[in-house]
mmCIF file of C-alpha atoms in Angstrom:
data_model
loop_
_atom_site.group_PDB
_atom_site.id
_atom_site.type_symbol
_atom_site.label_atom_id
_atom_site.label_comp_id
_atom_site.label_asym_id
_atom_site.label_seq_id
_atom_site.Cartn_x
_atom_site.Cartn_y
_atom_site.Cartn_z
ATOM 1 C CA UNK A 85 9.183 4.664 -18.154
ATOM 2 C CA UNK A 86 12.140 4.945 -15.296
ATOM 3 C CA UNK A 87 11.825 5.083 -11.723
ATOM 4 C CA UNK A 88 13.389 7.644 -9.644
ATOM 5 C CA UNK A 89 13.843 6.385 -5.773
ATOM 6 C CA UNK A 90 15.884 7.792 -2.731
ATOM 7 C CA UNK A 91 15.895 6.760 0.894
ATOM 8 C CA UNK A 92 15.059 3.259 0.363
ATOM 9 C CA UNK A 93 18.464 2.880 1.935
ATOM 10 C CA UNK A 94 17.539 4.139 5.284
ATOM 11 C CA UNK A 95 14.398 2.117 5.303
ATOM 12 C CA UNK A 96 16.474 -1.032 5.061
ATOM 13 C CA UNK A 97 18.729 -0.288 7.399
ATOM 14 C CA UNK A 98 15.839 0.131 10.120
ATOM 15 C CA UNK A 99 14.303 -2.915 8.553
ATOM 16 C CA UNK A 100 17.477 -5.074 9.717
ATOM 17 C CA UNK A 101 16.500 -5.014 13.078
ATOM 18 C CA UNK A 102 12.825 -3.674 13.760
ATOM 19 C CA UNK A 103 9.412 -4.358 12.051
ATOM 20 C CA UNK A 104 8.665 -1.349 9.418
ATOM 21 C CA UNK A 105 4.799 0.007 8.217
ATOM 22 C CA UNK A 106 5.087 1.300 4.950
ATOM 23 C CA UNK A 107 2.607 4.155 4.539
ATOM 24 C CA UNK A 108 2.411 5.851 1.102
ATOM 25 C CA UNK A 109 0.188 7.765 -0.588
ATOM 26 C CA UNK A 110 -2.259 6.503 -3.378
ATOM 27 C CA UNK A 111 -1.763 7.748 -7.219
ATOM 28 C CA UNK A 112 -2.160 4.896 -8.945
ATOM 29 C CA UNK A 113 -3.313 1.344 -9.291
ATOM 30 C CA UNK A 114 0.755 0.450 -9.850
ATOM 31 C CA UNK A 115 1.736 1.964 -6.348
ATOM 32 C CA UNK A 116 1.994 -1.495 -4.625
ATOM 33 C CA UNK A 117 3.765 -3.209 -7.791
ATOM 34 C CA UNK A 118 6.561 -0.235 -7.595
ATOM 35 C CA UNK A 119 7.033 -0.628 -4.090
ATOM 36 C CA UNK A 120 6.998 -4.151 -3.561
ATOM 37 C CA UNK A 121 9.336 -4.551 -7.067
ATOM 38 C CA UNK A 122 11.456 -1.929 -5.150
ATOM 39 C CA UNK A 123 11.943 -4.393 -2.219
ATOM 40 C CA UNK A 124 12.538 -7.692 -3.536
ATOM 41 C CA UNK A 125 15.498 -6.231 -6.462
ATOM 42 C CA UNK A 126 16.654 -4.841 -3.492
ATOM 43 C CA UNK A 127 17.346 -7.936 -1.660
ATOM 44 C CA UNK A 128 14.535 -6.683 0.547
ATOM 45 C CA UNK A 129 11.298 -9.009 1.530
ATOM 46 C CA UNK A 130 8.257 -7.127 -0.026
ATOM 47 C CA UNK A 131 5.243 -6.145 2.295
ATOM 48 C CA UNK A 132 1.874 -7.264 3.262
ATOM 49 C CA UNK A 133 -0.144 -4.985 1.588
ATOM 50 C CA UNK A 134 -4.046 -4.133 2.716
ATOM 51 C CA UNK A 135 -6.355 -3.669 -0.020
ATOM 52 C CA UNK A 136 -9.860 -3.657 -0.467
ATOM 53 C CA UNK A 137 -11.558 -6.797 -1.745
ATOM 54 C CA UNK A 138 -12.593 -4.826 -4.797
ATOM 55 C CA UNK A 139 -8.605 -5.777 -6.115
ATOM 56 C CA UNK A 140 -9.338 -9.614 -5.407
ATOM 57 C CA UNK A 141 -11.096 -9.857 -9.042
ATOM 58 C CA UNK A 142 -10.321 -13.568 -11.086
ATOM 59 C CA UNK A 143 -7.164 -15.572 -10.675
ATOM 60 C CA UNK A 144 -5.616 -11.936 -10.175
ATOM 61 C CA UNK A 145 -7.069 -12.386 -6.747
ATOM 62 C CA UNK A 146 -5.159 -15.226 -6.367
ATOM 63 C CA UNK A 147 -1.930 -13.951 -7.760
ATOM 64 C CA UNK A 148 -2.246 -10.615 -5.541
ATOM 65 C CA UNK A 149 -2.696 -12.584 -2.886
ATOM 66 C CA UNK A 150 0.729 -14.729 -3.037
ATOM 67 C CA UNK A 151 2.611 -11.388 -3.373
ATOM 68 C CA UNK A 152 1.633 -10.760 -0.480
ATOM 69 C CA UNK A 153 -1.916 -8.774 -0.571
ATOM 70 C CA UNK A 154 -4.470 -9.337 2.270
ATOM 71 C CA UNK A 155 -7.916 -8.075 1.507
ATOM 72 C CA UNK A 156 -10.536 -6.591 3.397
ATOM 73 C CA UNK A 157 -14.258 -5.720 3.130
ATOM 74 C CA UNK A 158 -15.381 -2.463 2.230
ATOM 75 C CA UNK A 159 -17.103 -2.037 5.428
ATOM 76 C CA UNK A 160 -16.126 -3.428 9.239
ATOM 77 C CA UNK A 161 -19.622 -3.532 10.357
ATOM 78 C CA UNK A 162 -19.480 -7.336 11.386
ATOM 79 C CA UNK A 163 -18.077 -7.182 15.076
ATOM 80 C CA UNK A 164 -16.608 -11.000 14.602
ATOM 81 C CA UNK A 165 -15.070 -10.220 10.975
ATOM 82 C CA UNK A 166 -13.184 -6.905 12.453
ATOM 83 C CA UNK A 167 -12.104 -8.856 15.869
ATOM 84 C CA UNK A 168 -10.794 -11.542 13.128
ATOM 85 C CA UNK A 169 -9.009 -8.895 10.985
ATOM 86 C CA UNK A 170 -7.604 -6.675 14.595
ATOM 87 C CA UNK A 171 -6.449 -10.588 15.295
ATOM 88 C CA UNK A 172 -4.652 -10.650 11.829
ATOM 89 C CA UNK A 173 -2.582 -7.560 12.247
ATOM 90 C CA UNK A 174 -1.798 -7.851 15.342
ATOM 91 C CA UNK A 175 -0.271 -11.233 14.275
ATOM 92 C CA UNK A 176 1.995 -9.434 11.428
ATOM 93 C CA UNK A 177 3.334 -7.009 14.201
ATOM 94 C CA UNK A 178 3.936 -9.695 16.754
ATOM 95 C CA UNK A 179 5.733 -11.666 13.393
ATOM 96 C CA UNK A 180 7.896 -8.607 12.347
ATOM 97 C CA UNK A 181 6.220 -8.753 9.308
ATOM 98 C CA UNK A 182 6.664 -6.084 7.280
ATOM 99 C CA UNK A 183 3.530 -4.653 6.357
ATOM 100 C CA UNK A 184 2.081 -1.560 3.955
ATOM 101 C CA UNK A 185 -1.445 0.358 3.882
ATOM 102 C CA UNK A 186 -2.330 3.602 1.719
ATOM 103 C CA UNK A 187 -3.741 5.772 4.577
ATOM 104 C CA UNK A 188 -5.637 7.809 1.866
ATOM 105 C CA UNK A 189 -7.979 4.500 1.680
ATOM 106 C CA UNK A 190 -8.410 5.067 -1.753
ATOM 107 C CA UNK A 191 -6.794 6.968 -5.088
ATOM 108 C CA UNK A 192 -6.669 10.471 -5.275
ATOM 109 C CA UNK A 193 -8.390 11.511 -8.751
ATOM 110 C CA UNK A 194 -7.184 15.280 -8.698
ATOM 111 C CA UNK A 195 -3.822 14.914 -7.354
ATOM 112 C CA UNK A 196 -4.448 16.625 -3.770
ATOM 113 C CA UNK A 197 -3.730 14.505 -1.338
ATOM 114 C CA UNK A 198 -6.605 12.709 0.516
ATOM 115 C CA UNK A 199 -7.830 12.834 4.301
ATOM 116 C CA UNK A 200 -6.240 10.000 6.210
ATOM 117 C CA UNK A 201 -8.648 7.112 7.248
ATOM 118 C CA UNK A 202 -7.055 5.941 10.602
ATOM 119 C CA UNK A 203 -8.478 2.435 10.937
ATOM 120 C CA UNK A 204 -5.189 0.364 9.955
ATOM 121 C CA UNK A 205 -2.631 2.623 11.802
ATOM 122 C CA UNK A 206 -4.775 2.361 14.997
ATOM 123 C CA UNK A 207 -4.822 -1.398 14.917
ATOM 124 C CA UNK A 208 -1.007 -1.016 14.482
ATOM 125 C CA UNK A 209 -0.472 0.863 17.201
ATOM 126 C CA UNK A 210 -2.662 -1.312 19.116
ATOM 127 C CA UNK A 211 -0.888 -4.345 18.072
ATOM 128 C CA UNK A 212 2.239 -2.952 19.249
ATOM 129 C CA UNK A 213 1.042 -1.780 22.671
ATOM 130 C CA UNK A 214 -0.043 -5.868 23.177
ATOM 131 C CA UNK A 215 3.035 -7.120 22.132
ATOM 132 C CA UNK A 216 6.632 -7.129 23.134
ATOM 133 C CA UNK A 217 8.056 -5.718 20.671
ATOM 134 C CA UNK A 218 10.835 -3.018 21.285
ATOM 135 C CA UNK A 219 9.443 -1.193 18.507
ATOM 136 C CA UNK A 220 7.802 -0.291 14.775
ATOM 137 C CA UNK A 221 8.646 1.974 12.131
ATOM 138 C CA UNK A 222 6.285 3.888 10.025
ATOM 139 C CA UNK A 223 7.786 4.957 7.057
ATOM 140 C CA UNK A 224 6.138 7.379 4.657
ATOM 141 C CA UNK A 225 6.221 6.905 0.885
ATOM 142 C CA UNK A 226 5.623 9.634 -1.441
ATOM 143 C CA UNK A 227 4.599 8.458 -5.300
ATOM 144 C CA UNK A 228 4.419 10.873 -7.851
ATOM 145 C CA UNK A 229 4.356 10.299 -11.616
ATOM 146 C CA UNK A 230 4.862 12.312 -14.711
ATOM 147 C CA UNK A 231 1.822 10.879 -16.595
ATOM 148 C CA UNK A 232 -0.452 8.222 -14.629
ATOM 149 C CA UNK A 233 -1.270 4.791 -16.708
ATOM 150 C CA UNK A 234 -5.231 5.230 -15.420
ATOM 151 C CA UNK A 235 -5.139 8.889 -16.791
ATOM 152 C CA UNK A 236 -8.072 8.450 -19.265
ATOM 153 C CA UNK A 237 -10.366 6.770 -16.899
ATOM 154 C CA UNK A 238 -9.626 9.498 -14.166
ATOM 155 C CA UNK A 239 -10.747 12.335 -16.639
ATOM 156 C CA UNK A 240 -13.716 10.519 -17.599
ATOM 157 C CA UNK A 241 -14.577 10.137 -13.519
ATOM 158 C CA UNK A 242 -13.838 13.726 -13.181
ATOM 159 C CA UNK A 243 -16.338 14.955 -16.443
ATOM 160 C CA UNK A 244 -19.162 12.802 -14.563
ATOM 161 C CA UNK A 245 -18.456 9.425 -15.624
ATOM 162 C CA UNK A 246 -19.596 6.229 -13.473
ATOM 163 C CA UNK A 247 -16.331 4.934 -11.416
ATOM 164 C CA UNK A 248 -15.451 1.387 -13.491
ATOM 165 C CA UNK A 249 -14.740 -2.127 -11.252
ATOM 166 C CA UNK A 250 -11.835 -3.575 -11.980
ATOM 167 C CA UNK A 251 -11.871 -6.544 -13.674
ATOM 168 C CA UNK A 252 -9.627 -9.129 -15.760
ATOM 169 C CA UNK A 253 -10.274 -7.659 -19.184
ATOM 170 C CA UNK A 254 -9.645 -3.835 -17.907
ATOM 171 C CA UNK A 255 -6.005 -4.915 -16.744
ATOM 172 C CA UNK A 256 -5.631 -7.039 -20.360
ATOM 173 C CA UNK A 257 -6.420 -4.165 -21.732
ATOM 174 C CA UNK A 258 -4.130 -1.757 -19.720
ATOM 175 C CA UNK A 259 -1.194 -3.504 -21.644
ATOM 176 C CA UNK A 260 -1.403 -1.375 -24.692
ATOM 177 C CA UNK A 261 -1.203 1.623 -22.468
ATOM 178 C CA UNK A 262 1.994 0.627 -20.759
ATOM 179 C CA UNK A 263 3.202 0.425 -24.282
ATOM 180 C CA UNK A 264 3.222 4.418 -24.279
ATOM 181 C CA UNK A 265 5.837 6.280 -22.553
ATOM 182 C CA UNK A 266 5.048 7.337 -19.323
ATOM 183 C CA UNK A 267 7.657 9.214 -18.241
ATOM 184 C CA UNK A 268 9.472 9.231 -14.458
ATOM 185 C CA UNK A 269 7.981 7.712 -11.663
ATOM 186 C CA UNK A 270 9.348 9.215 -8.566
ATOM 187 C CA UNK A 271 9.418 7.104 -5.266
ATOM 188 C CA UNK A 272 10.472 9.314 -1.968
ATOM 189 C CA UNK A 273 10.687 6.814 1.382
ATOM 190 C CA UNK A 274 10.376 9.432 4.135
ATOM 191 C CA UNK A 275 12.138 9.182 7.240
ATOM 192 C CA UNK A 276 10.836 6.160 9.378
ATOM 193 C CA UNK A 277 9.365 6.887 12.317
ATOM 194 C CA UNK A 278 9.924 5.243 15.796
ATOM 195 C CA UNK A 279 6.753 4.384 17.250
ATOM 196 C CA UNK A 280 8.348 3.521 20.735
ATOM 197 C CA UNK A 281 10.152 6.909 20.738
ATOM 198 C CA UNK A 282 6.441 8.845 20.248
ATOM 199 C CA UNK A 283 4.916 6.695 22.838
ATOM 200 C CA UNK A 284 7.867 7.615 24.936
ATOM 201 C CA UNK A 285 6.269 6.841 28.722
ATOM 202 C CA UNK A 286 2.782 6.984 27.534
ATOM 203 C CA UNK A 287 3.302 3.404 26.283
#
């Protein structure tokens, strides 16, 4: 398999001197692996990503976590555990940390693009508002793939199958698969956007 990118070089210019949000879109369970592997052999610092506790499975957890993955409950229904998490990213802005977050909230199993959930780019833009920051980029990143690695479990979804959790012996097993050929993954980083310039004197 090969990956295609372009406009990573804009992104890193803009990352030089301002705090970027990486928003892409969600194929695949290898999105944040491409990305982040994009980054760092591009002398870049890879992001803090936001997943869902569901990836924090065995010492994978553990591993995810010290590339940089912060997870989160399915649900925000605890007042003090969202105040804690709003606390969090607001932190990471304040930092300049550069952050990413898959505003589908979950993968797409036909292709289509998903609704946007807007919970972590409102706590962004919140974060930014309290801060002092002169601004934040949001930068959108559009995966695509010739063949998808998770191909055989999305069909089975699709014919009425139960949705499987990940585990440790599901991503064992995933190694024969990336044996296979899998074609061209194609990575497009979108043109960042200035936060402070869409405020403009609302802010």
């Amino acid at each position: 398999a090969s990956i295609e990118v372009t406009g990573l070089d804009r992104v890193a210019e803009h990352a030089k001197w301002n705090p970027i949000v990486l928003v892409p879109n969600h194929r695949s369970y290898f999105d944040f692996l491409i990305v982040s592997w994009l980054f760092y052999v591009n002398y870049l610092v890879p992001p803090h990503i936001y997943a869902r506790e569901n990836m924090a499975f065995g010492p994978f957890g553990f591993i995810f976590r010290r590339c940089g993955a912060f997870f989160a409950r399915g649900k925000f229904d605890d007042a003090l555990y969202k105040e804690g998490f709003r606390s969090y990213v607001g932190y990471l802005v304040r930092e300049g940390v550069t952050q990413e977050f898959f505003i589908e909230g979950g993968r797409s199993r036909t292709g289509k693009t998903l609704n946007p959930r807007f919970g972590m780019l409102s706590w962004d833009v919140e974060a930014f508002l309290g801060s002092s920051r002169r601004d934040l980029f949001f930068v959108p990143v559009g995966l695509t793939y010739e063949r998808l690695v998770e191909e055989e479990l999305i069909v089975d979804e699709q014919r009425g199958g139960e949705k499987r959790k990940e585990s440790v012996l599901r991503l064992v097993r995933a190694r024969k698969f990336l044996q296979r050929r899998f074609g061209t993954a194609h990575v497009n980083f979108g043109e960042p956007i200035s936060l402070a310039d869409a405020l403009g004197d609302r802010r």
